[in-house]
Each structure stands twice: as structure tokens, then as C-alpha cells.
Short mmCIF file of C-alpha atoms in Angstrom, two decimals:
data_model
loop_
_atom_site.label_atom_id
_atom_site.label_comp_id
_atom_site.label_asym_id
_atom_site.label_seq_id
_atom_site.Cartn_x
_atom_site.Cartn_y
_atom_site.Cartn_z
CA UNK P 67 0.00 0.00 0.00
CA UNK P 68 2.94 2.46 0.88
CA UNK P 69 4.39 2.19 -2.94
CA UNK P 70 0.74 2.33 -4.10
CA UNK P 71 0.62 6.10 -2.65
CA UNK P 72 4.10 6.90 -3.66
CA UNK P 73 3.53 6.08 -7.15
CA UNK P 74 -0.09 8.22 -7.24
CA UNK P 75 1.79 10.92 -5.47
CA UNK P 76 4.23 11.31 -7.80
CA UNK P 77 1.90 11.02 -10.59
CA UNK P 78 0.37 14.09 -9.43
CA UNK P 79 3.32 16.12 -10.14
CA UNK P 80 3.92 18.30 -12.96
CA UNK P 81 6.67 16.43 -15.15
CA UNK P 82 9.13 19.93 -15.08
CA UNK P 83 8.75 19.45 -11.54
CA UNK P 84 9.95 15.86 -11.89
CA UNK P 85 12.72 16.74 -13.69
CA UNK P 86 14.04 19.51 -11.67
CA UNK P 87 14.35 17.45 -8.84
CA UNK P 88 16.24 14.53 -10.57
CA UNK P 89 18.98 17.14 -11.38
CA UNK P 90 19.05 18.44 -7.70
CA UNK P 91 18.80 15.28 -5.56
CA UNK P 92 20.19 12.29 -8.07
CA UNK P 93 18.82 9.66 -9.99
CA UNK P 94 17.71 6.59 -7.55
CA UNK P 95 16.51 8.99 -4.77
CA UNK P 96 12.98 8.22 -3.49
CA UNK P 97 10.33 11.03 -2.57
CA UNK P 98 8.98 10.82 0.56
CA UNK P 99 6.16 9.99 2.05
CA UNK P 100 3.64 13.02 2.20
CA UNK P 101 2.06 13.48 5.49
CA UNK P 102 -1.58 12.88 4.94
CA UNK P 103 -3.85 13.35 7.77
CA UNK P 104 -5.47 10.46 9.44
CA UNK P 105 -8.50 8.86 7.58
CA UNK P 106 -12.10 10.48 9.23
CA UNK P 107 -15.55 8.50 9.20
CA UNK P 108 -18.38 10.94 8.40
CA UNK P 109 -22.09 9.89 8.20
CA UNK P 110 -24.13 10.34 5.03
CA UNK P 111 -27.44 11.00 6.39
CA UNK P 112 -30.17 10.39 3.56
CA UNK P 113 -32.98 12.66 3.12
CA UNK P 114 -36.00 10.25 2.55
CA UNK P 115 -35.83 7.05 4.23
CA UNK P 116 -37.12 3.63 2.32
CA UNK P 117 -39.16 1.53 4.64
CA UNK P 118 -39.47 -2.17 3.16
CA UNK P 119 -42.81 -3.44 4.23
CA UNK P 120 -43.04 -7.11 4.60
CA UNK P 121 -44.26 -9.40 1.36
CA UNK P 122 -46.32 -11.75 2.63
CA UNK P 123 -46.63 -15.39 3.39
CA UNK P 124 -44.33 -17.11 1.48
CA UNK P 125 -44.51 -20.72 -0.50
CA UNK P 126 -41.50 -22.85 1.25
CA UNK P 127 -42.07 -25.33 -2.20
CA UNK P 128 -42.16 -22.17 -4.03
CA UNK P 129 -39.63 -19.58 -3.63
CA UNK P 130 -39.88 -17.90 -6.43
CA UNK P 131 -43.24 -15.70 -7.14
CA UNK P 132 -45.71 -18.21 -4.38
CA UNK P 133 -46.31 -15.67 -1.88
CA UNK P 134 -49.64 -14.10 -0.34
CA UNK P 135 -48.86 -10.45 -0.16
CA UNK P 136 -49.45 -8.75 2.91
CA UNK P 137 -51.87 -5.93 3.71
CA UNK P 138 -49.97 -2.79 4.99
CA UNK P 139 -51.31 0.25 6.97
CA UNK P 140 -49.12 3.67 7.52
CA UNK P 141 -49.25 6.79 9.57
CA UNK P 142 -47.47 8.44 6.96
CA UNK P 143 -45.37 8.60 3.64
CA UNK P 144 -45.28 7.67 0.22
CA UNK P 145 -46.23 4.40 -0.96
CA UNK P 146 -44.53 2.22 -4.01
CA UNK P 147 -45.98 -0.73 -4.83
CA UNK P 148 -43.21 -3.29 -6.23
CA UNK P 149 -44.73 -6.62 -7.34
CA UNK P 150 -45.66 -8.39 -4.04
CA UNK P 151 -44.08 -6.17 -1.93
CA UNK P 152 -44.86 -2.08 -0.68
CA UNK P 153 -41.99 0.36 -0.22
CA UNK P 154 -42.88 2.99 1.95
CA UNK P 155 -40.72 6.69 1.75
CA UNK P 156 -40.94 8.94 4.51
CA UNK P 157 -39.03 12.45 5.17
CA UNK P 158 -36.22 11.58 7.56
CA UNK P 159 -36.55 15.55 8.97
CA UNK P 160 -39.74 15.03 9.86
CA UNK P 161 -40.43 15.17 13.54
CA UNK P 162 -42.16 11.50 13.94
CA UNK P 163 -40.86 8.89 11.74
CA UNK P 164 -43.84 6.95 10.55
CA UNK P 165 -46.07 4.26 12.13
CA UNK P 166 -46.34 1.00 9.94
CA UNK P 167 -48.22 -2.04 9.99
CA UNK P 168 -47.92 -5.10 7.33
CA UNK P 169 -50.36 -8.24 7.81
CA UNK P 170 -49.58 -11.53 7.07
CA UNK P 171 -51.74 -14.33 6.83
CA UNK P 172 -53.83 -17.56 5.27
CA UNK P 173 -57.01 -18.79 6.86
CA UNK P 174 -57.16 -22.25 6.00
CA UNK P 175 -54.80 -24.56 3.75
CA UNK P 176 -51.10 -25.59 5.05
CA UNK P 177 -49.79 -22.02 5.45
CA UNK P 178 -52.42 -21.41 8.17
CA UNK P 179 -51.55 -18.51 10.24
CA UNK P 180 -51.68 -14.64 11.06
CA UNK P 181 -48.43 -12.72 11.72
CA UNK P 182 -48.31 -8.56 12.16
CA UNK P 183 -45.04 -6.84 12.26
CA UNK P 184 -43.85 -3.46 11.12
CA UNK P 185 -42.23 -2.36 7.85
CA UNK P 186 -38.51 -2.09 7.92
CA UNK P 187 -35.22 0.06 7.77
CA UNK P 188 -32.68 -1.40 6.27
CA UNK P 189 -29.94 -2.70 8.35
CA UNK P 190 -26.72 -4.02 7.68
CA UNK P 191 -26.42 -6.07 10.65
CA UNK P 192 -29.82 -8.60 11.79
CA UNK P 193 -30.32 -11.64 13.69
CA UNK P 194 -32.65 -14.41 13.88
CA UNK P 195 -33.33 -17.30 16.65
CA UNK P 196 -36.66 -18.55 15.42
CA UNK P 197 -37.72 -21.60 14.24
CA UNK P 198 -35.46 -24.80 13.82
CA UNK P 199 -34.48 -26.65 9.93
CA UNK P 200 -35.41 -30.29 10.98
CA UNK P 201 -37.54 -32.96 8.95
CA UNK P 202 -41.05 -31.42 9.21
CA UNK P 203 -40.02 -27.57 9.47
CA UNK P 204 -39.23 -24.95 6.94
CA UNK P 205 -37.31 -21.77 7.81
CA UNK P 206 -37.66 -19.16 5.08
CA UNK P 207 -35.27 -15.98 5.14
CA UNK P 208 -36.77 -12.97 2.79
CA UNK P 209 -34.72 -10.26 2.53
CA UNK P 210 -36.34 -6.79 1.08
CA UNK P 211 -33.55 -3.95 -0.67
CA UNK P 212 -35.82 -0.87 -1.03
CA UNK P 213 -32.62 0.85 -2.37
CA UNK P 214 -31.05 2.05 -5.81
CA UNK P 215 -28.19 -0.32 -5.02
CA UNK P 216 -27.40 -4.01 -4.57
CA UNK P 217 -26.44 -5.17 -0.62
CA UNK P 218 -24.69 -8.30 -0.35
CA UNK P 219 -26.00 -10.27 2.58
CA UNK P 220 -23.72 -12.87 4.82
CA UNK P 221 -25.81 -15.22 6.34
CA UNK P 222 -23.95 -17.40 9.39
CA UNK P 223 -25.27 -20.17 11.59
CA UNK P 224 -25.47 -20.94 15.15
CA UNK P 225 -27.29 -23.79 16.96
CA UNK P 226 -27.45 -25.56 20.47
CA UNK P 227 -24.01 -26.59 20.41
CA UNK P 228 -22.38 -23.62 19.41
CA UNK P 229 -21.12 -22.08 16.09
CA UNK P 230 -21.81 -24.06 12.86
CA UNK P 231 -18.91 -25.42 11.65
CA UNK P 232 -19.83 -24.30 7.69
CA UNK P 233 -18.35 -21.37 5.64
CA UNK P 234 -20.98 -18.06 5.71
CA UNK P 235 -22.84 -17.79 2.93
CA UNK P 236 -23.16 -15.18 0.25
CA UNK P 237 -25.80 -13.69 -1.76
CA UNK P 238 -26.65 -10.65 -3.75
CA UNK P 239 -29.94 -8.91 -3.27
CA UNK P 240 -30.56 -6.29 -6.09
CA UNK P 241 -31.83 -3.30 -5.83
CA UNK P 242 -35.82 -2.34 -5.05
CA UNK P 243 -35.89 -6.65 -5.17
CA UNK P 244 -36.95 -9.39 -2.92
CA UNK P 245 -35.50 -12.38 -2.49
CA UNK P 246 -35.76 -15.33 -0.68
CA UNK P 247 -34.16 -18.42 0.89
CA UNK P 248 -34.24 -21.60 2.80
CA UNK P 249 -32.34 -21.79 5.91
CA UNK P 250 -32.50 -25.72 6.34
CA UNK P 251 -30.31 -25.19 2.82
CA UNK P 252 -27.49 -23.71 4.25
CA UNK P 253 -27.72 -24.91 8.05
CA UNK P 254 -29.68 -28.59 7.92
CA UNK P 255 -30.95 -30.73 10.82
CA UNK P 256 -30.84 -28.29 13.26
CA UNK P 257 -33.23 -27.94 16.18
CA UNK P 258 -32.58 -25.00 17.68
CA UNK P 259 -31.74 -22.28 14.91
CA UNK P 260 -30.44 -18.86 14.94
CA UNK P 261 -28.71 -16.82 12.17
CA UNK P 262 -26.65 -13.86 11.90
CA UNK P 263 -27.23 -11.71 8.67
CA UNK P 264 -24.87 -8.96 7.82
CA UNK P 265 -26.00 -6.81 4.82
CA UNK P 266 -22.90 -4.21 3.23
CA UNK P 267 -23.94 -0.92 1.48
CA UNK P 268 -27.11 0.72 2.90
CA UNK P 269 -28.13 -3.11 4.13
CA UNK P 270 -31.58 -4.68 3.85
CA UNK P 271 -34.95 -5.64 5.78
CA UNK P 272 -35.18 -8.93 6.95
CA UNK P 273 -38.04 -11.17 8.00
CA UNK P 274 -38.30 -15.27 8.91
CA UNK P 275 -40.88 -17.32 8.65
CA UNK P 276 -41.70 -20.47 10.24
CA UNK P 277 -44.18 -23.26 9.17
CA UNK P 278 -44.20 -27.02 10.52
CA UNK P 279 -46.03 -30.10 8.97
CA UNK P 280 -46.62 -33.09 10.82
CA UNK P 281 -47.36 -35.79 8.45
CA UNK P 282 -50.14 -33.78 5.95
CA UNK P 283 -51.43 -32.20 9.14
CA UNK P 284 -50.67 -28.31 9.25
CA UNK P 285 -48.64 -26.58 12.19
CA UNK P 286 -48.95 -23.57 11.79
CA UNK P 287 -46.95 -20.61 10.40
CA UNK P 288 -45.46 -17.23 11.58
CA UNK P 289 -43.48 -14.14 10.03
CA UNK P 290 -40.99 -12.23 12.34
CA UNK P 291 -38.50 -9.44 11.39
CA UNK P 292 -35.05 -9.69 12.10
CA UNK P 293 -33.83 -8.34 15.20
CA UNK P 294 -30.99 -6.41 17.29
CA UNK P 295 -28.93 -7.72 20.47
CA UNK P 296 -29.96 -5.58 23.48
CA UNK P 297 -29.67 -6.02 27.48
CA UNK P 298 -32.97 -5.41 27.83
CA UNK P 299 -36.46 -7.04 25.95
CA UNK P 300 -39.84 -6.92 26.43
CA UNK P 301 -42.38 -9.23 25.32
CA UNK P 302 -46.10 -7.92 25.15
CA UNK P 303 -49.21 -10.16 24.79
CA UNK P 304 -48.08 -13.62 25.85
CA UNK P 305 -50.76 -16.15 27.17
CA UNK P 306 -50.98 -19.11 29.07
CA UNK P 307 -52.74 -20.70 26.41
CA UNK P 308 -50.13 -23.29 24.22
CA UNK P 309 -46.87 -23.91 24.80
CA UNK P 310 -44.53 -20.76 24.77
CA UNK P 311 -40.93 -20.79 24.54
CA UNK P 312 -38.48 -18.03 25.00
CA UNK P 313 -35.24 -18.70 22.67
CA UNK P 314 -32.19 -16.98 23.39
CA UNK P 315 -28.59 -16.23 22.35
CA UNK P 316 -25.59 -14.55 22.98
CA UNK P 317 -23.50 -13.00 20.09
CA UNK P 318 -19.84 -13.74 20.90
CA UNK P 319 -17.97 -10.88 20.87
CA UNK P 320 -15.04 -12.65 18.67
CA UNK P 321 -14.07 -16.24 17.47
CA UNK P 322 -13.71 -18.52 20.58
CA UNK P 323 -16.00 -16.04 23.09
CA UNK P 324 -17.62 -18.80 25.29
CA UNK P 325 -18.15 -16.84 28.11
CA UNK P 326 -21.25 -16.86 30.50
CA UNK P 327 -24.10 -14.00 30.34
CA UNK P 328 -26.39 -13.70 33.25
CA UNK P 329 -29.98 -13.67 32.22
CA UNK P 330 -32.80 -12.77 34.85
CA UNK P 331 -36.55 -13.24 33.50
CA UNK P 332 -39.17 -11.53 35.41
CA UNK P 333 -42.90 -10.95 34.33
CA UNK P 334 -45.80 -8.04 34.19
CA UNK P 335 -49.95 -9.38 34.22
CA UNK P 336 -52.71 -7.22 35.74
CA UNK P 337 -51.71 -8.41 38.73
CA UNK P 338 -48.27 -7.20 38.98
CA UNK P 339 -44.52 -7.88 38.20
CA UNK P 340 -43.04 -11.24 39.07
CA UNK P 341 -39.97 -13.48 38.39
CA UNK P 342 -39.86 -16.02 36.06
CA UNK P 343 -39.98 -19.67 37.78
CA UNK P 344 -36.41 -20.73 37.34
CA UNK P 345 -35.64 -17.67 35.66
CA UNK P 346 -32.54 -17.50 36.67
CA UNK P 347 -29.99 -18.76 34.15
CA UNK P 348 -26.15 -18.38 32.60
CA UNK P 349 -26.42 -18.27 28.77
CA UNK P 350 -22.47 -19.22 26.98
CA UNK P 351 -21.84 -17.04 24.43
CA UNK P 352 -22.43 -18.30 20.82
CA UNK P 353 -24.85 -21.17 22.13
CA UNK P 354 -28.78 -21.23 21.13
CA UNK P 355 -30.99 -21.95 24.21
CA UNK P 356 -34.41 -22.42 24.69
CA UNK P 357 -36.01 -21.33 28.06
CA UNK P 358 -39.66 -23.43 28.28
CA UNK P 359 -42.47 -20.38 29.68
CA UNK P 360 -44.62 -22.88 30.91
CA UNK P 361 -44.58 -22.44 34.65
CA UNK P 362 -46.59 -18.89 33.92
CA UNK P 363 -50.02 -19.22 34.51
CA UNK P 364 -51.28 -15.94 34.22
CA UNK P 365 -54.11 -15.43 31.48
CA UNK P 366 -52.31 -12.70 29.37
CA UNK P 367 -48.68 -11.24 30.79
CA UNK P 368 -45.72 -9.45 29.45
CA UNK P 369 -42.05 -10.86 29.77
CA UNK P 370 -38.90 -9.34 30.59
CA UNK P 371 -35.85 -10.35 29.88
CA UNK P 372 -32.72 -8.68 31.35
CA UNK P 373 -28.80 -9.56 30.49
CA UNK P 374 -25.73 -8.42 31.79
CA UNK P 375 -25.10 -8.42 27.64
CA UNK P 376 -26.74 -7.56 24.78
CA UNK P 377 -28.66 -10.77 23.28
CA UNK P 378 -30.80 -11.96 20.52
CA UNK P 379 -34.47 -12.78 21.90
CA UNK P 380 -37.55 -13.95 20.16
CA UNK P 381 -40.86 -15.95 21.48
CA UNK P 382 -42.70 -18.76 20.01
CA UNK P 383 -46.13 -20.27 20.86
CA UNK P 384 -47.88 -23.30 19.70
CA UNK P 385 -50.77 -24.75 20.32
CA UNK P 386 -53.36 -27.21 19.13
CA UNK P 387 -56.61 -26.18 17.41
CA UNK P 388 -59.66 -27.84 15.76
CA UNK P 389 -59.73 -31.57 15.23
CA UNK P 390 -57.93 -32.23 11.65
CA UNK P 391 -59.73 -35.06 9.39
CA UNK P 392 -58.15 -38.37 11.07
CA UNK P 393 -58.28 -37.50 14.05
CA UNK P 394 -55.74 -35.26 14.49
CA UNK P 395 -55.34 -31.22 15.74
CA UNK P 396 -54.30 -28.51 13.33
CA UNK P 397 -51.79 -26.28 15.13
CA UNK P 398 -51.29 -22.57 15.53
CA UNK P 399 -47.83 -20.92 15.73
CA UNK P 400 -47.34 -17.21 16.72
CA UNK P 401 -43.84 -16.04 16.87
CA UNK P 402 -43.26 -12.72 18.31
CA UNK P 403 -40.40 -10.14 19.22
CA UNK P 404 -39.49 -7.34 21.63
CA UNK P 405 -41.27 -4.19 22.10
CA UNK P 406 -39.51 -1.18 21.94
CA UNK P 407 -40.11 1.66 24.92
CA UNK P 408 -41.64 4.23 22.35
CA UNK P 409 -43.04 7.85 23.77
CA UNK P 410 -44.90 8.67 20.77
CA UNK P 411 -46.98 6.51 18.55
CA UNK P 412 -49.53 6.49 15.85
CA UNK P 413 -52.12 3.68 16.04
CA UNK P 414 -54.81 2.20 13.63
CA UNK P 415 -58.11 2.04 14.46
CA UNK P 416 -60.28 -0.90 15.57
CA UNK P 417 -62.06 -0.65 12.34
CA UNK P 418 -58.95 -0.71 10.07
CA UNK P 419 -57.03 -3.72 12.02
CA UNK P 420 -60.06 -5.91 11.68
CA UNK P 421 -60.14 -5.19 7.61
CA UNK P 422 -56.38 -5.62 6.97
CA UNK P 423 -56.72 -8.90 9.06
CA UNK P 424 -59.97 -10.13 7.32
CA UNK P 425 -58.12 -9.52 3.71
CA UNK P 426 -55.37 -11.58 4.53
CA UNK P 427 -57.64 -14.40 5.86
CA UNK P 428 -59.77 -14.48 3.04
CA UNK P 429 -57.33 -14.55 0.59
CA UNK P 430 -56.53 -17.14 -1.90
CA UNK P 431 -55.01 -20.37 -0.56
CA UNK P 432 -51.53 -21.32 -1.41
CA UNK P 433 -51.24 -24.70 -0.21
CA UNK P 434 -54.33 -26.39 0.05
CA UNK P 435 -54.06 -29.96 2.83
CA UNK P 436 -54.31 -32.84 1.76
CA UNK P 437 -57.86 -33.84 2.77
CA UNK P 438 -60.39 -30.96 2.06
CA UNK P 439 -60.84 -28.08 4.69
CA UNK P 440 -62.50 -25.02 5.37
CA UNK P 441 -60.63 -21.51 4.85
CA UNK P 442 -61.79 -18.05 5.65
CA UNK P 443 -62.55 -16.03 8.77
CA UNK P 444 -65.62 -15.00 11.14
CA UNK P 445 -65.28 -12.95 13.94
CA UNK P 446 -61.64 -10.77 14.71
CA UNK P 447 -61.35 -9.13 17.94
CA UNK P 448 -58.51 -6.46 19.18
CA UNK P 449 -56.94 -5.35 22.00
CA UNK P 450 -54.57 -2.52 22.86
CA UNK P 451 -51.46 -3.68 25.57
CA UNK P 452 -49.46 -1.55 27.44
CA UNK P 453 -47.15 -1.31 30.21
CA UNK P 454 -44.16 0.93 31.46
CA UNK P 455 -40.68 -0.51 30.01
CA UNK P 456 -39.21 0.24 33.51
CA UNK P 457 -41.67 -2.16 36.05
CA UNK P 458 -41.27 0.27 39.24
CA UNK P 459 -42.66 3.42 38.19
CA UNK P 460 -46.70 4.37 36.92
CA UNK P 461 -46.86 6.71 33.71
CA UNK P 462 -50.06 8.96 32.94
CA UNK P 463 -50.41 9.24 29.21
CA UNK P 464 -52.82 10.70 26.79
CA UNK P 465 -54.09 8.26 24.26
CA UNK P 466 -56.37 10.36 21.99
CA UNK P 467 -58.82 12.26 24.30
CA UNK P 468 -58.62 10.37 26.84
CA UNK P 469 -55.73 10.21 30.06
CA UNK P 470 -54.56 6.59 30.64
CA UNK P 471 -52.95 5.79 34.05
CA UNK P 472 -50.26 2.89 33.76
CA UNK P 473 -49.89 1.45 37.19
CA UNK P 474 -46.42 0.97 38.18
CA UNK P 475 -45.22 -2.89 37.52
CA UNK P 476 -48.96 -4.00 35.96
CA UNK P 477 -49.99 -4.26 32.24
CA UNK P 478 -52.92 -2.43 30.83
CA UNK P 479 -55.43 -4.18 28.32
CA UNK P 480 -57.51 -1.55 26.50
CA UNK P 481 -60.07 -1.64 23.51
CA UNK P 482 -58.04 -0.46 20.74
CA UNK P 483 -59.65 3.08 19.54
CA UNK P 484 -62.19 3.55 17.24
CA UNK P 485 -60.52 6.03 15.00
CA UNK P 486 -56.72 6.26 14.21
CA UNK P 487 -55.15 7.90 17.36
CA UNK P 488 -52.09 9.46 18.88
CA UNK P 489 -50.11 8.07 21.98
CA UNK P 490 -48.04 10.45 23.76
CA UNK P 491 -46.30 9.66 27.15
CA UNK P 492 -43.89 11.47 29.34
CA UNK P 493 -41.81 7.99 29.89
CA UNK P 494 -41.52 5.12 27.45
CA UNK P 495 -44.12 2.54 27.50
CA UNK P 496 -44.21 -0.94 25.60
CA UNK P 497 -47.02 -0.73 23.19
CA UNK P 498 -48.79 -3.78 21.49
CA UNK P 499 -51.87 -4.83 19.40
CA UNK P 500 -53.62 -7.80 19.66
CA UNK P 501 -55.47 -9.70 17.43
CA UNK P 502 -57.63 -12.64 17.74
CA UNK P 503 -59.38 -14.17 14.64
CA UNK P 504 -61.85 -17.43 14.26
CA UNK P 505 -60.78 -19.54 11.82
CA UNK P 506 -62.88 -22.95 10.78
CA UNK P 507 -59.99 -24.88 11.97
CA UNK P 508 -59.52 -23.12 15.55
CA UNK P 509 -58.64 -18.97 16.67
CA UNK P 510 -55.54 -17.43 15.38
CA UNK P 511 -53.64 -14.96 17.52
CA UNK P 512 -50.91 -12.73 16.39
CA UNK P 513 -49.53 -9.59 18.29
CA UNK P 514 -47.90 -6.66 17.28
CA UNK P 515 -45.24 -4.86 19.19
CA UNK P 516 -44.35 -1.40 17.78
CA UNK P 517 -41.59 -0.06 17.61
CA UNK P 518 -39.41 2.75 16.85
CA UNK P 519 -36.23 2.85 13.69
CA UNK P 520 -33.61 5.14 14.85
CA UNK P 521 -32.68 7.59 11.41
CA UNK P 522 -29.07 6.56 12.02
CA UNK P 523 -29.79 3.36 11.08
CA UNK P 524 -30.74 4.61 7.57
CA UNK P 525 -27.02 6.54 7.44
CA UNK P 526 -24.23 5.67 5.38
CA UNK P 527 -20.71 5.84 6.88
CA UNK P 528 -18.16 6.93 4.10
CA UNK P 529 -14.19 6.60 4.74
CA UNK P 530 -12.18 10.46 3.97
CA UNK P 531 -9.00 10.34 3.75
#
């Protein structure tokens, strides 16, 4: 690199100049090195932000154009339409980034399942620890590149023993493109899966889904976006009902970290805060573990999950539903991620959750079972959750018209509003939506955590020298 600068910096002299200073110093003399001051990192901060709203439910046996779009609300922006998928652009110097809502779901066939979760900023760095690439499961990774340039995407693998032992793989998502892949491709057989995605350029928006199959009888399915480590996660709208599991993992901090993280779980119902039965655990560093939720038997609660780290946390539930021709149960699965503590928030009314829900359940089947079944949905009901993100103190907000007092350590269940409303609170609160919708073949549930992109994520850090 040192003769790679001498030669440009000699290039940039004027030949006469050159050849004055053979005569003076001798032929064979070398210039020196110019002093060049030390390379700065500045930030490109963009001027319109590109939100990637999620594409829908997609085909496992059918990667390539078998998707369900999803149904996508927004506070504000501009909407683009690109095949399946919506990009959404928003003003980046606007006060209050936007509030966005994409719906996923089927109502009857073997992609059975509702799934809510926000549109995206790009990121260049994304994790996943949901879902598992064994015989009966697919684990389908969609990225979303709302930009004018390609990302390329790193995808590595870690399961319950640690590391997987397989180079990272590559792939190039084009610009304002989609693309999707299987997981159980690159990382097979493995029970307990969670992947690290690392996007260069502006990055991408991530989301996983997760469907199961047992035999020709239908598991369930659920959508989740990628997600952040952080020391602290909160988990709105969990229920007693199923079998909920938290999964957790540690990023090591460099090749061979296998040190232990302290992880404290502790819990918020109507009744008040609590810890977690056996809640108290050491999680090694690079290891995927699964922490069974079962021992909560509180109707509807929130969970907290505190590290002396920053980890990678996501929830699944699944339970069994009607009785499947044969005798056995279709299942539900609801997958879920943290809440972010958010002081300002935009929410959709009653009126347009329920329709964006309905759409999705009465669309077209992708997968129809093996022995014929009912699709379609009847009644949807929703609920607004809250509580504060820090258990010890009460917050009075204003939701709409109205003043809403959060007790300190309890969460609030709400109707959510009849019109599209403003939340504003002097302390940061989890927020969530609820949803539950009756199905022929049992009641799906799917909640929605908002949450809050930071505009620096959206930067681009350029290299002066």
C-alpha cells in the first residue's frame, strides 16, 4: 500500500517538476512519504428514508413468485408498490418517523396462520433465533432492498451446540428486489436455529418465517422481522394458552467467546410484576438456548428479559386447534419479538385492524391440505397492551382524548380506539396490538409490538481520507 501512494503521489506532479528534482537530488533517490492526515468516518445522512414493508406469506415449495402479499397500513409517507411487496418513503426531517403495519396471513390450507409486524429500515447487521431446519419444518429468510443499489448479505449459523462449523454464505440482493431463501439449505438438521445476517452498502430488511407439517397435518406458520442484540427485551401479549418458549442467544464478541451472560426473566400481568420460575440462568456465548415459559399461569402477561449483555431474543407459541380429518389437531404458531419503549406513537383504528386482518384471511389459498378443509374467517377481535418498560414506576399518558394511568409494575389491556389515534407519554411505555381471529380450523392470535427505527440506522458511513 505504501508504494501504491508513492507512485499516485508522484503522478500528481507536474513532469518539469519531476525533472528539476532529478537534477538536484540524483537519480535513484525516493520522494517521501507526504504526510496525509489520518483517515475520518463521516455519516451520510439520507434525506428520505425507504421503509421495506413485509411481502407476505411465502410458498417454502415455491420460492420464487408463491407468496400471499401482505396488507400494509401507515401513519405516513409515500407508498410504491413493487410486485408483491410495498416500499414505503418517509421524510427523515420530519419530527415523527412513521407508524407502519404489514399483515400476514392464510385462513385455511397448510400455510395457516396470522403474523403482524412493522415495515422495515434497512440494516446491515440482523439476527434471527426462530424456528429450527429439521424434517417437518421450513425456515424461510426474505430479505427486502428498497434501495437504488445491490447489498450483499452474509448469512452465518449458530445452533445448540455452538457455532456451525460451515463457511458463511453469500448472496446478492438487487436493488428495489426481494429475495428469498431456505435456511435448512445452508444450516440442515438443526433444532434449535439462529442466524446472523450482515448486509454491506445501505443493508436490507429482513423477516423469517416459520411453518411445521406433521405428516399432511398443518402446524402452523409465523413471520418475524429480524432483530438487534440488546440487554434489555420486552415481550407484550403472551398467554398461558399453548406452549410458549423463549429462545435466546448470545452473540460472541469474537471467534472462541464462550463466556457466560447472566440472564434474569421476570414478568408483568394485571396483577403485577413477578420473576420467572427458574428464571434464573447463565447463557455461553455463541450457544442457542431455549427457556420453556410454561410455569406462567397468568391469562395474558408481558415478559422481561434482562442480560448483563446484549442478546438476541424472540418468542414462540404453539398450540393445538380444531380436530384435523383423522383425528388429528391442526396447530397454531405465533412467533413474536421485543417491544420497543416508544413515547410517541400512531395507532390504527379498531375498524382498520379488523379489515387488513380479514383480507389476509380471506385470501386465496396457497397450499391447500391434503384432505379438504374449510378456509376463511368469522369474527376478529382487538386489544390494545401496554405497560411501562421500567416495572417500578406508573406513567399517565394521553391516548387520543382520553388520560390513561399505567400502574407501576402492571400491564394495561384496552379496547383499541375507534378512529386512528395518537399516543403520547412522558416515559416510554411498551405498546402492542392484539389480534384474535376465528378460523374454521380453531382462533388465530398474532400480536404486534411497535416499535421505533432510529434515522441513524438509515445513514451511510463513508471513509475520507
Amino acid at each position: 500500500m505504501a508504494n501504491r501512494k508513492q507512485m499516485l503521489t508522484i503522478g500528481a506532479i507536474p513532469a518539469s517538476l519531476l525533472l528539476l528534482g532529478a537534477a538536484s537530488w540524483g537519480i535513484g533517490r525516493v520522494l517521501p512519504e507526504p504526510s496525509l492526515p489520518a483517515p475520518q468516518v463521516v455519516h451520510a445522512r439520507p434525506e428520505t428514508l425507504n421503509y421495506a414493508c413485509p411481502a407476505g406469506i411465502v410458498d417454502p415449495f415455491h420460492l420464487d413468485g408463491g407468496v400471499s402479499a401482505a396488507s400494509v397500513w401507515d401513519s405516513a409517507g409515500e407508498r410504491e408498490t413493487s410486485g408483491e411487496w410495498t416500499i414505503l418513503r418517509a421524510d427523515a426531517s420530519a419530527h415523527t418517523l412513521p407508524t407502519t403495519l404489514g399483515v400476514m396471513g392464510q385462513g385455511g390450507g397448510e400455510l395457516r396462520g396470522l403474523s403482524m409486524t412493522s415495515c422495515q429500515l434497512p440494516a446491515n447487521d440482523q439476527w434471527s433465533v426462530l424456528g429450527s431446519s429439521t424434517s417437518g419444518e421450513d425456515l424461510v429468510v426474505t430479505f427486502a432492498n428498497p434501495n437504488s443499489s445491490p447489498s450483499v448479505v452474509t448469512l452465518e449459523g449458530y445452533g445448540a451446540n455452538g457455532p456451525i462449523d460451515a463457511k458463511p454464505h453469500q448472496m446478492t440482493i438487487p436493488a428495489r428486489s426481494t429475495q428469498s431463501v431456505l435456511a435448512g439449505g445452508l444450516f440442515p438438521e438443526e433444532s434449535a436455529l439462529a442466524v446472523h445476517i450482515h448486509a454491506d452498502g445501505q443493508g436490507v430488511a429482513t423477516w423469517v418465517q416459520s411453518s411445521a407439517m406433521q405428516g399432511e397435518v398443518p402446524k402452523g406458520v409465523t413471520s418475524v422481522s429480524g432483530t438487534k442484540p440488546r440487554e434489555d427485551q420486552l415481550f407484550l401479549g403472551l398467554s398461558k394458552q399453548g406452549s410458549s418458549s423463549l429462545r435466546l442467544l448470545v452473540p460472541p464478541s469474537d471467534t472462541g467467546d464462550e463466556a457466560d451472560t447472566h440472564v434474569a426473566l421476570s414478568y408483568t400481568s394485571d396483577a403485577g410484576t413477578f420473576n420467572v420460575p427458574g428464571g434464573e440462568l447463565d447463557v455461553s456465548a455463541g450457544t442457542v438456548v431455549d427457556v420453556p415459559l410454561n410455569g406462567i399461569t397468568d391469562e395474558r402477561y408481558a415478559l422481561r428479559v434482562h442480560a448483563d449483555r446484549p442478546l438476541v431474543a424472540q418468542v414462540v407459541t404453539n398450540s393445538e386447534q380444531e380436530e384435523y380429518p383423522g383425528g388429528q389437531r391442526w396447530g397454531m404458531r405465533a412467533g413474536m419479538s421485543s417491544a420497543q419503549g416508544l413515547v410517541h406513537a400512531q395507532l390504527p383504528s379498531a375498524s382498520t385492524v379488523e379489515a387488513l386482518v380479514r383480507s389476509r384471511l380471506s385470501s386465496t389459498i396457497l397450499r391447500g391440505t391434503a384432505q379438504e378443509s374449510g378456509s376463511g374467517v368469522g369474527e376478529i377481535s382487538s386489544h390494545l397492551l401496554l405497560t411501562s418498560v421500567h416495572s417500578q414506576s406508573g406513567i399517565q399518558l394521553q391516548l387520543g382524548n382520553e388520560q390513561v394511568t399505567l400502574e407501576a409494575g402492571k400491564m394495561a389491556v384496552l379496547d383499541v380506539p375507534s378512529q386512528d389515534t395518537s399516543l403520547e407519554s412522558p416515559g416510554d411505555v411498551a405498546i402492542a396490538i392484539e389480534v384474535e381471529a376465528k378460523t374454521p380450523s380453531g382462533v388465530l392470535r398474532a400480536v404486534w409490538p411497535l416499535s421505533a427505527d432510529d434515522v441513524e440506522q438509515a445513514s451511510t458511513s463513508i471513509t475520507v481520507h
